[in-house]
Coordinates of N, CA, C and O in Angstrom, one line a residue:
M148 N 109.4 85.6 105.3 CA 108.7 86.8 104.9 C 108.8 86.9 103.4 O 109.8 86.7 102.8
E149 N 107.7 87.1 102.8 CA 107.6 87.2 101.3 C 108.1 88.6 100.8 O 108.0 89.6 101.5
K150 N 108.5 88.6 99.6 CA 109.0 89.9 99.0 C 108.3 90.0 97.6 O 107.8 89.0 97.1
I151 N 108.2 91.2 97.1 CA 107.7 91.5 95.8 C 108.9 92.0 95.0 O 109.6 92.9 95.4
D152 N 109.1 91.4 93.8 CA 110.3 91.7 93.1 C 110.1 92.4 91.8 O 110.9 92.2 90.8
F153 N 109.1 93.3 91.7 CA 109.0 94.1 90.5 C 109.8 95.4 90.6 O 109.6 96.2 91.5
P154 N 110.8 95.6 89.8 CA 111.7 96.7 90.0 C 111.0 98.0 89.8 O 111.3 99.0 90.5
W155 N 109.9 98.1 89.1 CA 109.1 99.3 88.9 C 108.2 99.6 90.1 O 107.7 100.7 90.2
V156 N 108.0 98.7 91.0 CA 107.2 98.9 92.1 C 108.1 99.4 93.3 O 107.6 100.0 94.2
K157 N 109.4 99.1 93.2 CA 110.3 99.4 94.3 C 110.2 100.9 94.7 O 110.1 101.2 95.9
P158 N 110.2 101.9 93.8 CA 110.1 103.3 94.2 C 108.8 103.6 95.0 O 108.8 104.4 95.9
A159 N 107.7 103.0 94.6 CA 106.5 103.2 95.3 C 106.5 102.6 96.7 O 106.1 103.2 97.7
F160 N 107.2 101.4 96.9 CA 107.3 100.8 98.2 C 108.2 101.7 99.1 O 108.0 101.8 100.3
E161 N 109.2 102.3 98.5 CA 110.1 103.1 99.3 C 109.4 104.4 99.8 O 109.8 104.9 100.8
R162 N 108.3 104.8 99.2 CA 107.6 106.0 99.6 C 106.6 105.6 100.7 O 106.0 106.5 101.4
L163 N 106.3 104.3 100.9 CA 105.3 103.9 101.9 C 106.0 103.9 103.3 O 107.2 103.7 103.4
P164 N 105.2 104.1 104.3 CA 105.8 104.0 105.7 C 106.4 102.6 105.9 O 106.0 101.6 105.3
A165 N 107.4 102.5 106.8 CA 108.1 101.3 107.0 C 107.3 100.3 107.8 O 107.6 99.1 107.8
T166 N 106.3 100.7 108.6 CA 105.6 99.8 109.4 C 104.1 99.8 109.0 O 103.6 100.8 108.5
I167 N 103.4 98.7 109.2 CA 102.0 98.5 108.9 C 101.1 99.5 109.6 O 100.3 100.1 108.9
P168 N 101.3 99.8 110.9 CA 100.4 100.7 111.5 C 100.5 102.1 111.0 O 99.5 102.9 111.1
A169 N 101.6 102.5 110.4 CA 101.7 103.8 109.8 C 101.2 103.9 108.4 O 101.3 105.0 107.8
M170 N 100.7 102.9 107.8 CA 100.2 102.9 106.4 C 99.0 103.8 106.3 O 98.2 104.0 107.2
P171 N 98.8 104.5 105.1 CA 97.6 105.3 104.9 C 96.4 104.5 104.9 O 96.4 103.2 104.7
H172 N 95.2 105.1 105.1 CA 94.0 104.3 105.1 C 93.5 103.9 103.7 O 92.7 103.0 103.6
A173 N 94.1 104.4 102.7 CA 93.8 104.0 101.3 C 95.0 104.2 100.4 O 95.7 105.1 100.5
L174 N 95.0 103.3 99.4 CA 96.0 103.4 98.3 C 95.4 103.2 97.0 O 94.5 102.4 96.9
M175 N 95.8 103.9 96.0 CA 95.2 103.7 94.6 C 96.4 103.3 93.7 O 97.4 104.0 93.7
L176 N 96.3 102.2 93.1 CA 97.3 101.7 92.2 C 96.7 101.8 90.8 O 95.6 101.3 90.5
S177 N 97.4 102.5 89.9 CA 97.0 102.7 88.5 C 98.1 102.5 87.6 O 99.3 102.6 88.0
G178 N 97.8 102.2 86.4 CA 98.8 102.1 85.3 C 98.4 101.1 84.3 O 97.2 100.7 84.3
Q179 N 99.3 100.8 83.4 CA 98.9 100.0 82.2 C 98.7 98.6 82.7 O 99.2 98.1 83.8
A180 N 98.0 97.8 81.9 CA 97.7 96.4 82.2 C 99.1 95.6 82.1 O 99.9 95.9 81.3
G181 N 99.2 94.7 83.0 CA 100.4 93.8 83.0 C 101.6 94.3 83.8 O 102.6 93.7 83.8
L182 N 101.4 95.3 84.6 CA 102.5 95.8 85.4 C 102.6 95.2 86.8 O 103.6 95.5 87.5
G183 N 101.6 94.5 87.2 CA 101.7 93.8 88.5 C 100.9 94.6 89.6 O 101.1 94.4 90.8
K184 N 99.9 95.4 89.2 CA 99.1 96.1 90.2 C 98.3 95.2 91.1 O 98.3 95.4 92.3
M185 N 97.7 94.1 90.5 CA 96.9 93.2 91.3 C 97.8 92.4 92.3 O 97.5 92.3 93.5
T186 N 99.0 92.0 91.8 CA 99.9 91.3 92.6 C 100.4 92.2 93.8 O 100.5 91.7 94.9
T187 N 100.7 93.4 93.5 CA 101.1 94.4 94.5 C 100.0 94.6 95.5 O 100.2 94.7 96.7
A188 N 98.8 94.8 95.0 CA 97.7 95.1 95.9 C 97.4 93.9 96.9 O 97.2 94.1 98.1
L189 N 97.5 92.7 96.3 CA 97.3 91.5 97.2 C 98.4 91.3 98.1 O 98.2 90.8 99.3
F190 N 99.6 91.6 97.7 CA 100.8 91.6 98.6 C 100.6 92.5 99.8 O 100.8 92.1 101.0
L191 N 100.1 93.7 99.5 CA 99.9 94.7 100.6 C 98.7 94.3 101.5 O 98.7 94.4 102.7
A192 N 97.7 93.7 100.9 CA 96.5 93.2 101.6 C 96.9 92.1 102.6 O 96.5 92.1 103.7
K193 N 97.7 91.2 102.1 CA 98.1 90.1 103.0 C 99.0 90.6 104.1 O 98.8 90.2 105.2
A194 N 99.8 91.6 103.8 CA 100.6 92.2 104.9 C 99.8 92.9 105.9 O 100.0 92.8 107.1
L195 N 98.7 93.6 105.5 CA 97.8 94.3 106.4 C 97.0 93.3 107.2 O 96.7 93.6 108.4
L196 N 96.7 92.2 106.7 CA 95.9 91.2 107.4 C 96.7 90.3 108.3 O 96.2 89.7 109.3
C197 N 98.0 90.3 108.1 CA 98.9 89.4 108.9 C 98.9 89.9 110.4 O 98.9 91.1 110.7
E198 N 98.8 88.9 111.3 CA 98.7 89.2 112.7 C 100.0 89.2 113.5 O 100.0 89.6 114.6
S199 N 101.1 88.9 112.8 CA 102.4 88.8 113.6 C 103.1 90.2 113.6 O 102.9 91.0 112.7
E200 N 103.9 90.4 114.6 CA 104.7 91.6 114.7 C 105.9 91.5 113.8 O 106.6 90.5 113.8
R201 N 106.1 92.5 113.0 CA 107.3 92.5 112.1 C 107.7 93.9 111.8 O 106.9 94.9 111.9
A202 N 109.0 94.1 111.4 CA 109.5 95.4 111.3 C 109.3 96.0 109.9 O 109.4 97.2 109.7
E203 N 109.1 95.2 108.9 CA 109.0 95.7 107.5 C 107.6 95.2 106.9 O 106.9 94.4 107.4
V204 N 107.3 95.8 105.7 CA 106.1 95.5 105.0 C 106.2 94.1 104.4 O 107.2 93.8 103.8
G205 N 105.2 93.3 104.7 CA 105.2 91.9 104.2 C 104.5 91.0 105.2 O 104.5 91.4 106.4
A206 N 104.0 89.9 104.8 CA 103.3 89.0 105.7 C 104.3 87.9 106.2 O 105.2 87.6 105.5
C207 N 104.0 87.4 107.3 CA 104.9 86.3 107.9 C 104.6 85.0 107.2 O 105.6 84.2 107.0
G208 N 103.4 84.7 106.7 CA 103.1 83.5 106.1 C 102.9 82.3 107.0 O 102.6 81.2 106.6
K209 N 102.9 82.6 108.3 CA 102.8 81.5 109.3 C 101.6 81.6 110.3 O 101.2 80.7 110.9
C210 N 101.1 82.8 110.4 CA 100.0 83.1 111.4 C 98.7 82.6 110.8 O 98.5 82.3 109.7
P211 N 97.6 82.4 111.7 CA 96.3 82.0 111.2 C 95.7 82.8 110.1 O 95.1 82.3 109.2
S212 N 96.0 84.1 110.2 CA 95.4 85.0 109.1 C 96.1 84.8 107.8 O 95.5 84.8 106.8
C213 N 97.4 84.5 107.8 CA 98.1 84.2 106.6 C 97.7 82.9 106.0 O 97.6 82.7 104.8
H214 N 97.4 81.9 106.9 CA 96.8 80.6 106.4 C 95.5 80.8 105.8 O 95.2 80.2 104.7
L215 N 94.6 81.6 106.4 CA 93.3 81.9 105.8 C 93.4 82.6 104.4 O 92.8 82.2 103.5
Y216 N 94.4 83.5 104.3 CA 94.6 84.2 103.1 C 95.1 83.2 102.0 O 94.6 83.2 100.9
G217 N 96.0 82.4 102.4 CA 96.6 81.4 101.5 C 95.5 80.4 101.0 O 95.6 79.9 99.8
A218 N 94.5 80.1 101.8 CA 93.5 79.2 101.4 C 92.4 79.9 100.6 O 91.5 79.3 100.1
G219 N 92.5 81.2 100.4 CA 91.6 82.0 99.7 C 90.3 82.1 100.5 O 89.2 82.3 99.9
N220 N 90.4 82.1 101.8 CA 89.2 82.1 102.6 C 89.2 83.1 103.8 O 88.6 82.9 104.8
H221 N 90.0 84.2 103.6 CA 90.0 85.2 104.7 C 88.7 86.0 104.7 O 88.3 86.6 103.7
P222 N 88.1 86.1 105.9 CA 86.8 86.8 105.9 C 86.9 88.3 105.8 O 85.9 88.9 105.5
D223 N 88.1 88.9 105.9 CA 88.2 90.3 105.8 C 88.7 90.8 104.5 O 89.1 92.0 104.3
L224 N 88.9 89.9 103.5 CA 89.4 90.3 102.2 C 88.3 90.1 101.1 O 87.8 89.1 100.9
R225 N 88.1 91.2 100.4 CA 87.2 91.2 99.3 C 87.9 91.9 98.1 O 88.5 92.9 98.3
T226 N 87.8 91.3 97.0 CA 88.4 91.9 95.8 C 87.3 92.3 94.9 O 86.4 91.6 94.7
I227 N 87.5 93.5 94.3 CA 86.5 94.0 93.4 C 87.3 94.4 92.1 O 88.3 95.1 92.2
E228 N 86.8 93.9 91.0 CA 87.5 94.1 89.7 C 86.5 94.7 88.8 O 85.3 94.4 88.8
V229 N 87.0 95.6 87.9 CA 86.1 96.2 86.9 C 86.0 95.2 85.8 O 87.0 94.7 85.3
G230 N 84.7 94.8 85.4 CA 84.5 93.9 84.4 C 84.5 94.6 83.0 O 84.4 95.8 82.9
K231 N 84.8 93.8 82.0 CA 84.7 94.4 80.6 C 83.3 94.7 80.3 O 82.4 93.9 80.6
E232 N 83.1 95.8 79.6 CA 81.8 96.2 79.1 C 81.3 95.1 78.1 O 82.0 94.7 77.3
D233 N 80.0 94.8 78.3 CA 79.4 93.9 77.3 C 79.3 94.7 76.0 O 79.0 95.9 76.0
A234 N 79.5 94.0 74.9 CA 79.4 94.7 73.6 C 78.0 95.1 73.4 O 77.0 94.3 73.7
Q235 N 77.8 96.3 73.0 CA 76.4 96.8 72.8 C 75.8 96.1 71.6 O 76.4 96.0 70.5
V236 N 74.7 95.5 71.8 CA 74.0 94.8 70.7 C 73.0 95.7 70.1 O 72.3 96.4 70.9
A237 N 73.0 95.8 68.8 CA 72.0 96.7 68.2 C 71.0 95.9 67.4 O 71.4 94.9 66.8
E238 N 69.8 96.3 67.4 CA 68.7 95.6 66.6 C 68.3 96.6 65.5 O 68.3 97.8 65.7
L239 N 68.0 96.1 64.4 CA 67.5 96.9 63.3 C 66.0 97.0 63.4 O 65.3 96.0 63.5
S240 N 65.5 98.2 63.5 CA 64.1 98.4 63.5 C 63.5 98.3 62.1 O 64.3 98.2 61.1
E241 N 62.2 98.4 62.0 CA 61.6 98.3 60.7 C 62.0 99.4 59.7 O 62.0 99.1 58.5
D242 N 62.4 100.6 60.2 CA 62.8 101.6 59.3 C 64.3 101.6 59.0 O 64.8 102.4 58.3
G243 N 65.0 100.5 59.4 CA 66.4 100.3 59.1 C 67.4 101.0 60.0 O 68.6 100.9 59.7
T244 N 66.9 101.6 61.1 CA 67.9 102.3 62.0 C 68.3 101.3 63.1 O 67.5 100.5 63.5
A245 N 69.5 101.4 63.5 CA 70.0 100.5 64.6 C 69.7 101.2 65.9 O 70.0 102.3 66.2
T246 N 69.1 100.4 66.8 CA 68.8 100.9 68.2 C 69.5 100.0 69.2 O 69.4 98.8 69.1
P247 N 70.3 100.6 70.1 CA 70.9 99.7 71.1 C 69.9 99.0 72.0 O 68.9 99.6 72.4
V248 N 70.2 97.7 72.3 CA 69.3 97.0 73.2 C 69.6 97.2 74.6 O 68.7 97.3 75.5
K249 N 70.9 97.3 75.0 CA 71.3 97.5 76.3 C 72.3 98.6 76.5 O 73.3 98.7 75.8
K250 N 72.1 99.5 77.5 CA 73.0 100.5 77.7 C 74.2 99.9 78.6 O 73.9 99.0 79.4
P251 N 75.4 100.4 78.3 CA 76.5 99.9 79.2 C 76.3 100.3 80.6 O 75.8 101.4 80.9
S252 N 76.6 99.4 81.5 CA 76.5 99.6 82.9 C 77.5 100.6 83.4 O 78.6 100.7 83.0
R253 N 77.1 101.4 84.4 CA 78.0 102.4 85.0 C 78.3 101.9 86.4 O 78.9 102.7 87.2
Q254 N 78.0 100.7 86.8 CA 78.3 100.2 88.1 C 79.2 98.9 88.0 O 79.2 98.3 87.0
I255 N 79.9 98.6 89.0 CA 80.7 97.4 89.1 C 79.8 96.3 89.3 O 79.0 96.3 90.3
P256 N 79.7 95.3 88.4 CA 78.8 94.2 88.6 C 79.2 93.3 89.8 O 80.4 93.2 90.1

């Protein structure tokens, strides 16, 4: 069984239910960059996708679902990440004012 060893994530894990069926239907992870949010989210996703019976949160690493996850080919897992905004490019018009060419997107690409 895999473990996640970020000490700052441990208090959040302690607030989660002990079994996978008791997990809430959604979780939001937020915080500064570099804290392990993506690693934690993928750890929980793998645990939720795992098909084996187990007493604690974590994946077995041996079932067909865990093998599909490990191969990066699980059909039930989609990751969505917010992309960095494209820098707004401005063109100078004939009267010398700058006009933006493209508005920043408000949708996840």
